Coordinates of C-alpha atoms and ligand atoms in Angstrom, one line a residue:
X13 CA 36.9 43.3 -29.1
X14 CA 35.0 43.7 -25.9
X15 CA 36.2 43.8 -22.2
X16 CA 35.7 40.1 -21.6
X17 CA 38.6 39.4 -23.8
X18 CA 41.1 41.6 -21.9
X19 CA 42.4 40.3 -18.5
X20 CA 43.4 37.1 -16.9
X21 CA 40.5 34.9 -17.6
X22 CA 41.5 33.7 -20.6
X23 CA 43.8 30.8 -21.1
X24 CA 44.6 28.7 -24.2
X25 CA 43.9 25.4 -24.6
X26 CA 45.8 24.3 -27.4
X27 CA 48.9 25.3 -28.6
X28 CA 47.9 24.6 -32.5
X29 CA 45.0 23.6 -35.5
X30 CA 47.0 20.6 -35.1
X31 CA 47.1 19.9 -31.5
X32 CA 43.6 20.1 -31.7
X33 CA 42.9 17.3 -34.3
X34 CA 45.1 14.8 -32.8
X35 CA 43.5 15.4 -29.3
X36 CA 40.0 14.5 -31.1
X37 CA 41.5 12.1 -32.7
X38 CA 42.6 10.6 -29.0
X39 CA 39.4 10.4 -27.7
X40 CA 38.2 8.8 -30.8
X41 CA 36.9 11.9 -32.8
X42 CA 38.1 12.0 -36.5
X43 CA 38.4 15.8 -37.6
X44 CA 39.7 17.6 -40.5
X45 CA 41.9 20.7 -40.2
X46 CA 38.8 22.7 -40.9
X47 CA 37.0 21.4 -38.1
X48 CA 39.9 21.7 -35.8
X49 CA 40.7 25.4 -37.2
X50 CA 37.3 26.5 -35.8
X51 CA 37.5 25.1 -32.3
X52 CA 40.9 26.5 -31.9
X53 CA 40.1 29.8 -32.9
X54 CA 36.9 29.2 -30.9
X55 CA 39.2 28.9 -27.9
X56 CA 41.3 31.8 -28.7
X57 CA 38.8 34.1 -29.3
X58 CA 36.3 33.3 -27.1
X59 CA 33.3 32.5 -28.9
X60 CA 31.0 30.3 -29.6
X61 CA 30.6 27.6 -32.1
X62 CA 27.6 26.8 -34.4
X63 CA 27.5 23.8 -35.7
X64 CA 25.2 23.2 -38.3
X65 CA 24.2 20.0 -40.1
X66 CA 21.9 17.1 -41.1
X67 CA 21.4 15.0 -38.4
X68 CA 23.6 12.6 -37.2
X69 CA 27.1 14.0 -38.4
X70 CA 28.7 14.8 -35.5
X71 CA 27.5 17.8 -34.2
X72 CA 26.9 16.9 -30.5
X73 CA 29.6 14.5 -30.5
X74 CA 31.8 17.5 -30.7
X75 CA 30.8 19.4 -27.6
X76 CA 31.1 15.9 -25.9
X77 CA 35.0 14.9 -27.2
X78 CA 36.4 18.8 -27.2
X79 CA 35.5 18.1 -23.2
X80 CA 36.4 15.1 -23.0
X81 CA 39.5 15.9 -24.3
X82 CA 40.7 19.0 -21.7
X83 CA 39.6 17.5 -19.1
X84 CA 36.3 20.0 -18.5
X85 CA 32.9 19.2 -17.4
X86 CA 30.5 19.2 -20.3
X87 CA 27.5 21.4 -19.3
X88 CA 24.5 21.3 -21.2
X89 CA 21.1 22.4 -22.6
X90 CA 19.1 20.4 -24.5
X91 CA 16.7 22.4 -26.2
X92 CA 13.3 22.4 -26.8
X93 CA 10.1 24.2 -27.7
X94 CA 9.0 26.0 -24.9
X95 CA 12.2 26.1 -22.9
X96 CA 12.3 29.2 -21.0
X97 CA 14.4 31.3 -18.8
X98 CA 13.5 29.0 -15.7
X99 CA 15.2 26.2 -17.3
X100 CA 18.1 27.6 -19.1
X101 CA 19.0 30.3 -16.4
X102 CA 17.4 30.1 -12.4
X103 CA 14.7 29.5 -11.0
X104 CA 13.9 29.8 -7.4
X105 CA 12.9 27.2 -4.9
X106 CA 9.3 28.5 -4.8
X107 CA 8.1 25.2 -2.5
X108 CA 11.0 25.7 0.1
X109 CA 10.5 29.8 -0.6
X110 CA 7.0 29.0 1.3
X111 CA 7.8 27.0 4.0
X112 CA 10.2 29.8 5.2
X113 CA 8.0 32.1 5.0
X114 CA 5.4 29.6 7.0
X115 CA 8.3 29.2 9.7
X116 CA 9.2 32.9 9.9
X117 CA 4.9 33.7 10.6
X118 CA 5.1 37.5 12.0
X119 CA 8.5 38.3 10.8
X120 CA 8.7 41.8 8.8
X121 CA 8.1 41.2 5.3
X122 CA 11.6 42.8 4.2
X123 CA 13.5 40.7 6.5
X124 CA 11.6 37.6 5.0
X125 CA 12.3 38.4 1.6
X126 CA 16.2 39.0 2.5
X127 CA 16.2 35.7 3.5
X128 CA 14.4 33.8 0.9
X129 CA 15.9 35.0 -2.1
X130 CA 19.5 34.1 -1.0
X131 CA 21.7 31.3 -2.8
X132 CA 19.7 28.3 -0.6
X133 CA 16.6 29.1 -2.6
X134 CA 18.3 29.2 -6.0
X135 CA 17.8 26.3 -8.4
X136 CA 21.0 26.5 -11.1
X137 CA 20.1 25.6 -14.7
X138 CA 22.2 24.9 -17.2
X139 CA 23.7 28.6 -18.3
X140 CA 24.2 29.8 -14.9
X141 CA 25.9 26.6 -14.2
X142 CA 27.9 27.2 -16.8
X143 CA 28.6 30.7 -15.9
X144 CA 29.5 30.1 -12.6
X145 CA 31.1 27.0 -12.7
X146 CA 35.1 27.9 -11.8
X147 CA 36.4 24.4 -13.3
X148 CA 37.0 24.3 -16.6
X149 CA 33.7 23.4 -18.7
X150 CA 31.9 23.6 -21.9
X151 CA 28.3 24.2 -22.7
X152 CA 26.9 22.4 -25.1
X153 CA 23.7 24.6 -26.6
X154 CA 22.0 21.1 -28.1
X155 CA 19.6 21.5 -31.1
X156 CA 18.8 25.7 -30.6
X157 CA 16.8 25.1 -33.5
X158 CA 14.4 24.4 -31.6
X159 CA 13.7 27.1 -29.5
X160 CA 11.2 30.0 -30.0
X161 CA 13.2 32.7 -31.6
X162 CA 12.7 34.6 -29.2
X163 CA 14.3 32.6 -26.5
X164 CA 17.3 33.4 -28.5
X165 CA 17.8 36.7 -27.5
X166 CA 18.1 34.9 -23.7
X167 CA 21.3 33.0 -24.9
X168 CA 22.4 36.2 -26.8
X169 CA 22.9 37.7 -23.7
X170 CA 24.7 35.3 -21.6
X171 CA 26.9 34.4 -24.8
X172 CA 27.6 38.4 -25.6
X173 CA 28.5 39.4 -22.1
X174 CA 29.3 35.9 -20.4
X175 CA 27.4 36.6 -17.6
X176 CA 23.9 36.4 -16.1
X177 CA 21.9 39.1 -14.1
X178 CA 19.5 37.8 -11.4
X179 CA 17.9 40.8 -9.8
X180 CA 17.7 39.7 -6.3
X181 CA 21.0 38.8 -5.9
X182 CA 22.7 40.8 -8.7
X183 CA 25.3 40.2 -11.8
X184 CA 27.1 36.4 -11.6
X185 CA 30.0 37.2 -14.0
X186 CA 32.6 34.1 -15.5
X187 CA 35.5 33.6 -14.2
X188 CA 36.4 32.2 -17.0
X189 CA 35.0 31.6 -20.5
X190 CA 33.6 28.5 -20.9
X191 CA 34.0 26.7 -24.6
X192 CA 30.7 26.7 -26.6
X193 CA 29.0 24.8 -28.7
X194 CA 25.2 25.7 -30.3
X195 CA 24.2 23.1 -32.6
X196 CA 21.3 23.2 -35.0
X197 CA 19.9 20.6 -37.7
X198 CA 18.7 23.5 -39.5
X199 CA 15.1 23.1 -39.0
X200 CA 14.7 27.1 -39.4
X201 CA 16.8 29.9 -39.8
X202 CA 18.9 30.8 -36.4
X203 CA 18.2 35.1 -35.5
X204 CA 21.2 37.4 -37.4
X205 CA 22.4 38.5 -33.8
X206 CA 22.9 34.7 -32.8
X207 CA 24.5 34.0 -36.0
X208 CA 27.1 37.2 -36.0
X209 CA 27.8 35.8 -32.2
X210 CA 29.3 32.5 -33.2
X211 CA 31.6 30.8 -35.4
X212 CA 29.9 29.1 -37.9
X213 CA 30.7 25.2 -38.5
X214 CA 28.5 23.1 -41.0
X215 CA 29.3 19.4 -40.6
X216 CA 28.1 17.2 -43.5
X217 CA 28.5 14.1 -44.7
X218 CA 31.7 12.6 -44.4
X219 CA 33.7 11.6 -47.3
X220 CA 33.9 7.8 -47.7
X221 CA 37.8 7.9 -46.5
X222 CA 36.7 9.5 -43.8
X223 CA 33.8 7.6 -42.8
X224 CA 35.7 4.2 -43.2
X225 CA 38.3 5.7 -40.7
X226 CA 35.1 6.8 -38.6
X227 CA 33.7 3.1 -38.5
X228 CA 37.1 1.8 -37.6
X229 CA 38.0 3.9 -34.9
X230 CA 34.1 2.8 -33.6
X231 CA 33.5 -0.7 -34.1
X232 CA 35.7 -3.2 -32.7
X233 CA 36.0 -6.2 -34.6
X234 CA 35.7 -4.9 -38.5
X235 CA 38.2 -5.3 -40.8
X236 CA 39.2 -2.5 -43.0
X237 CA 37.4 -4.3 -45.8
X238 CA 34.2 -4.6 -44.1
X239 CA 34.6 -0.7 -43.4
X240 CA 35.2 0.2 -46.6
X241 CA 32.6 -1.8 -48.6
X242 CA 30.0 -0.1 -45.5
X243 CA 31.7 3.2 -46.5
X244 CA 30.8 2.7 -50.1
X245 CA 27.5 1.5 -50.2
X246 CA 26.6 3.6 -47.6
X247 CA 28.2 6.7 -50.1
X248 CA 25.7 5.5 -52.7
X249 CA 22.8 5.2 -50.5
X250 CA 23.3 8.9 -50.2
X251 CA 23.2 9.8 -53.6
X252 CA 19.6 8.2 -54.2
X253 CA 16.7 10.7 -53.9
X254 CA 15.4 9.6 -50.2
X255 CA 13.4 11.2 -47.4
X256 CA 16.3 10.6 -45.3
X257 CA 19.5 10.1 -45.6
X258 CA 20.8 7.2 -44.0
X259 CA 23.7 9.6 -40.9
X260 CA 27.3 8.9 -39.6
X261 CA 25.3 7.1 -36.3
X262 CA 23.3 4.7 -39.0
X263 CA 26.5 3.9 -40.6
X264 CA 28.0 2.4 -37.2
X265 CA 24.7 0.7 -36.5
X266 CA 24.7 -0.8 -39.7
X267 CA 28.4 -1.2 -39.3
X268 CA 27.9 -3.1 -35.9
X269 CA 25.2 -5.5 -36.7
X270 CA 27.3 -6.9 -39.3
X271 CA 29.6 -7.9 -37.2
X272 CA 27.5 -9.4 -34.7
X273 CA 25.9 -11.3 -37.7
X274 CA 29.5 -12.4 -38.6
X275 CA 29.7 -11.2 -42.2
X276 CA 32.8 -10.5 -43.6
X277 CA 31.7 -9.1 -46.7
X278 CA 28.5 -7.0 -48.2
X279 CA 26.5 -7.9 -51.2
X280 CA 23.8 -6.4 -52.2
X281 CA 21.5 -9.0 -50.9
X282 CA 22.9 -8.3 -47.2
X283 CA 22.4 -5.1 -47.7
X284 CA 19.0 -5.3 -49.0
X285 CA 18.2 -7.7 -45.9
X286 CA 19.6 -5.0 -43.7
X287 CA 18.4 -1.8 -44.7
X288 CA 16.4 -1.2 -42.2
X289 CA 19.4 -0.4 -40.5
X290 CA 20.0 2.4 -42.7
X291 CA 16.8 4.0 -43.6
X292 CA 14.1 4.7 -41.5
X293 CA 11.3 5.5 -44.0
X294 CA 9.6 2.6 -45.6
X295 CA 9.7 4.4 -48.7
X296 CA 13.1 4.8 -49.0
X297 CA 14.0 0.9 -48.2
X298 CA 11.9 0.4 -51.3
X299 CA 13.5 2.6 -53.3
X300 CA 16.6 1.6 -52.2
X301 CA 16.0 -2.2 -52.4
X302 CA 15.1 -1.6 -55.9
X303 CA 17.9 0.4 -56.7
X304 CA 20.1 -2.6 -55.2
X305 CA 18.5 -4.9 -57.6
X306 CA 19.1 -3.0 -60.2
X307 CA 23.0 -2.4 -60.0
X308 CA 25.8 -3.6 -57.6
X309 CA 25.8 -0.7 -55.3
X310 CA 29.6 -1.6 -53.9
X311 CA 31.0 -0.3 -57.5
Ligands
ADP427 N1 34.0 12.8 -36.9 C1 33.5 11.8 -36.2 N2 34.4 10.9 -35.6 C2 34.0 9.9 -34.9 N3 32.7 9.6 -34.7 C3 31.7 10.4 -35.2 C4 32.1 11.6 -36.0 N4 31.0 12.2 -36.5 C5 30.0 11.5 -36.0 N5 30.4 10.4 -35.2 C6 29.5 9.4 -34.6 O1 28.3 9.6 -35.2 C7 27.2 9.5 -34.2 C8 26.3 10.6 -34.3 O2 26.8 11.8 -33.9 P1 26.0 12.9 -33.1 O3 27.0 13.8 -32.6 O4 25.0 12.3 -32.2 O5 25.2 13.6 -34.3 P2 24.4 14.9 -34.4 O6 24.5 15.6 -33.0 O7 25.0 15.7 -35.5 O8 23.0 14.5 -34.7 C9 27.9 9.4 -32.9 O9 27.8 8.1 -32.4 C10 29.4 9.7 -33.1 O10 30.2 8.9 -32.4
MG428 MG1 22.9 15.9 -31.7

């Protein structure tokens, strides 16, 4: 264990695995107890969480509900290819750097360049934010996949050491350790160093239990039959060879459109008339169409 875990910064946030799924469960998040075993340790040993998954299970939903649910400010850094230190850390004001420096004409250099790179200059990006913030928070690391890997090393730092160096002004350290969330839909393989850093969390697909509970809890108006023939066929759906599979978020789409439209009950001629809901690739509503014809896909 490192320094950052001695002293009086840290502070628990919940008292057990179970605290922890009922409190998702309040604000609407359904969790098993391996889910809620990796945020708690999360928060009691102050690291990180990967979550890694197929799209559309969950993952950012998470970050958003764990803050929800304590009360903290989410934070967060949606990443992309191309996102650099200037937009995840600081970056100074270089437009109102100049005009001070036009307004102090025939000052001494050094005394102009004490007074430009001060705080007033400083624009705070997401990690610092984080870093400094002194209410409670948690950063949500959105889709890291994306980044160069060699931005990686950037977050390493501020997630090894919790704190951020800006030469100027010098080391911003937390006050507290924020919770963390890095998510990834597994479009390549995350560095070793990030990967030893963090818990490790894979969300999948949800069981069809699960996922009828999901729909439930998130679409006011179905009834539990409705949500469990959408839980089915959706189940099935999955288990044909498709180019993608229809996620947790299509589900509730699918799940809300029925009820707009009324229906009570799913045959496979709704479905088929609706599965464009569900799949996104024109491929797979033929293949799934077809497949509909073929069997009743509610079995
Ligand atoms: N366990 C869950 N409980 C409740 N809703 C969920 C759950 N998992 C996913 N969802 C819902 O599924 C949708 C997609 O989740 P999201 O977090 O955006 O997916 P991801 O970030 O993995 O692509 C959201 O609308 C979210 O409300
Ligand atoms: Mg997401």
């Amino acid at each position: 264990m490192s320094g950052r875990d001695e002293g009086g910064a840290r502070r628990e946030r919940f008292a057990s695995v179970a605290a922890v799924r009922e409190q998702l469960h309040s604000v609407g998040y359904l969790a098993d107890d391996g889910l809620s075993g990796v945020v708690y340790l999360a928060d009691r040993l102050g690291k990180p969480v990967l979550v890694e998954g197929p799209a559309g299970t969950g993952k950012t939903e998470l970050a958003k509900s764990v803050a929800a649910m304590t009360g903290a400010r989410l934070i967060r850094l949606q990443c992309y290819e191309g996102l650099d230190e200037s937009k995840a850390l600081y970056e100074w004001n270089y437009k109102r750097q100049l005009l001070r420096i036009q307004v102090e004409q025939g000052a001494a250099w050094a005394d102009i360049e004490e007074d430009i790179f001060t705080e007033e200059f400083l624009l705070t990006r997401p990690l610092l934010e984080a870093i400094r913030a002194s209410e409670p928070v948690v950063l949500l690391i959105d889709e890291v996949d994306r980044v160069e890997i060699e931005t990686e090393a950037l977050l390493l730092e501020v997630l090894s050491d919790y704190q951020v160096s800006i030469p100027e002004l010098g080391t911003v350290t937390a006050t507290q350790i924020p919770l963390v969330f890095l998510t990834s839909n597994n479009t390549r393989e995350l560095s070793e160093a990030l990967k030893r850093r963090c818990l490790y969390l894979h969300l999948d697909y949800p069981s069809v239990e699960r996922e009828r509970e999901i729909v439930l809890v998130k679409v006011p108006g179905i009834s539990e039959q409705l949500a469990d023939q959408v839980a089915r066929i959706v189940r099935s759906l999955r288990s044909l060879d498709l180019k993608k599979h229809p996620s947790i978020s299509e589900t509730l789409d699918w799940s809300r459109t029925l009820v707009l439209l009324g229906i009570e009950s799913v045959d496979a001629e709704t479905t088929r008339e609706t599965l464009n809901l569900l799949l996104k690739y024109r491929s797979d509503i033929e293949a799934a169409s077809k497949e509909l014809g073929a069997t009743a896909m509610t079995a």
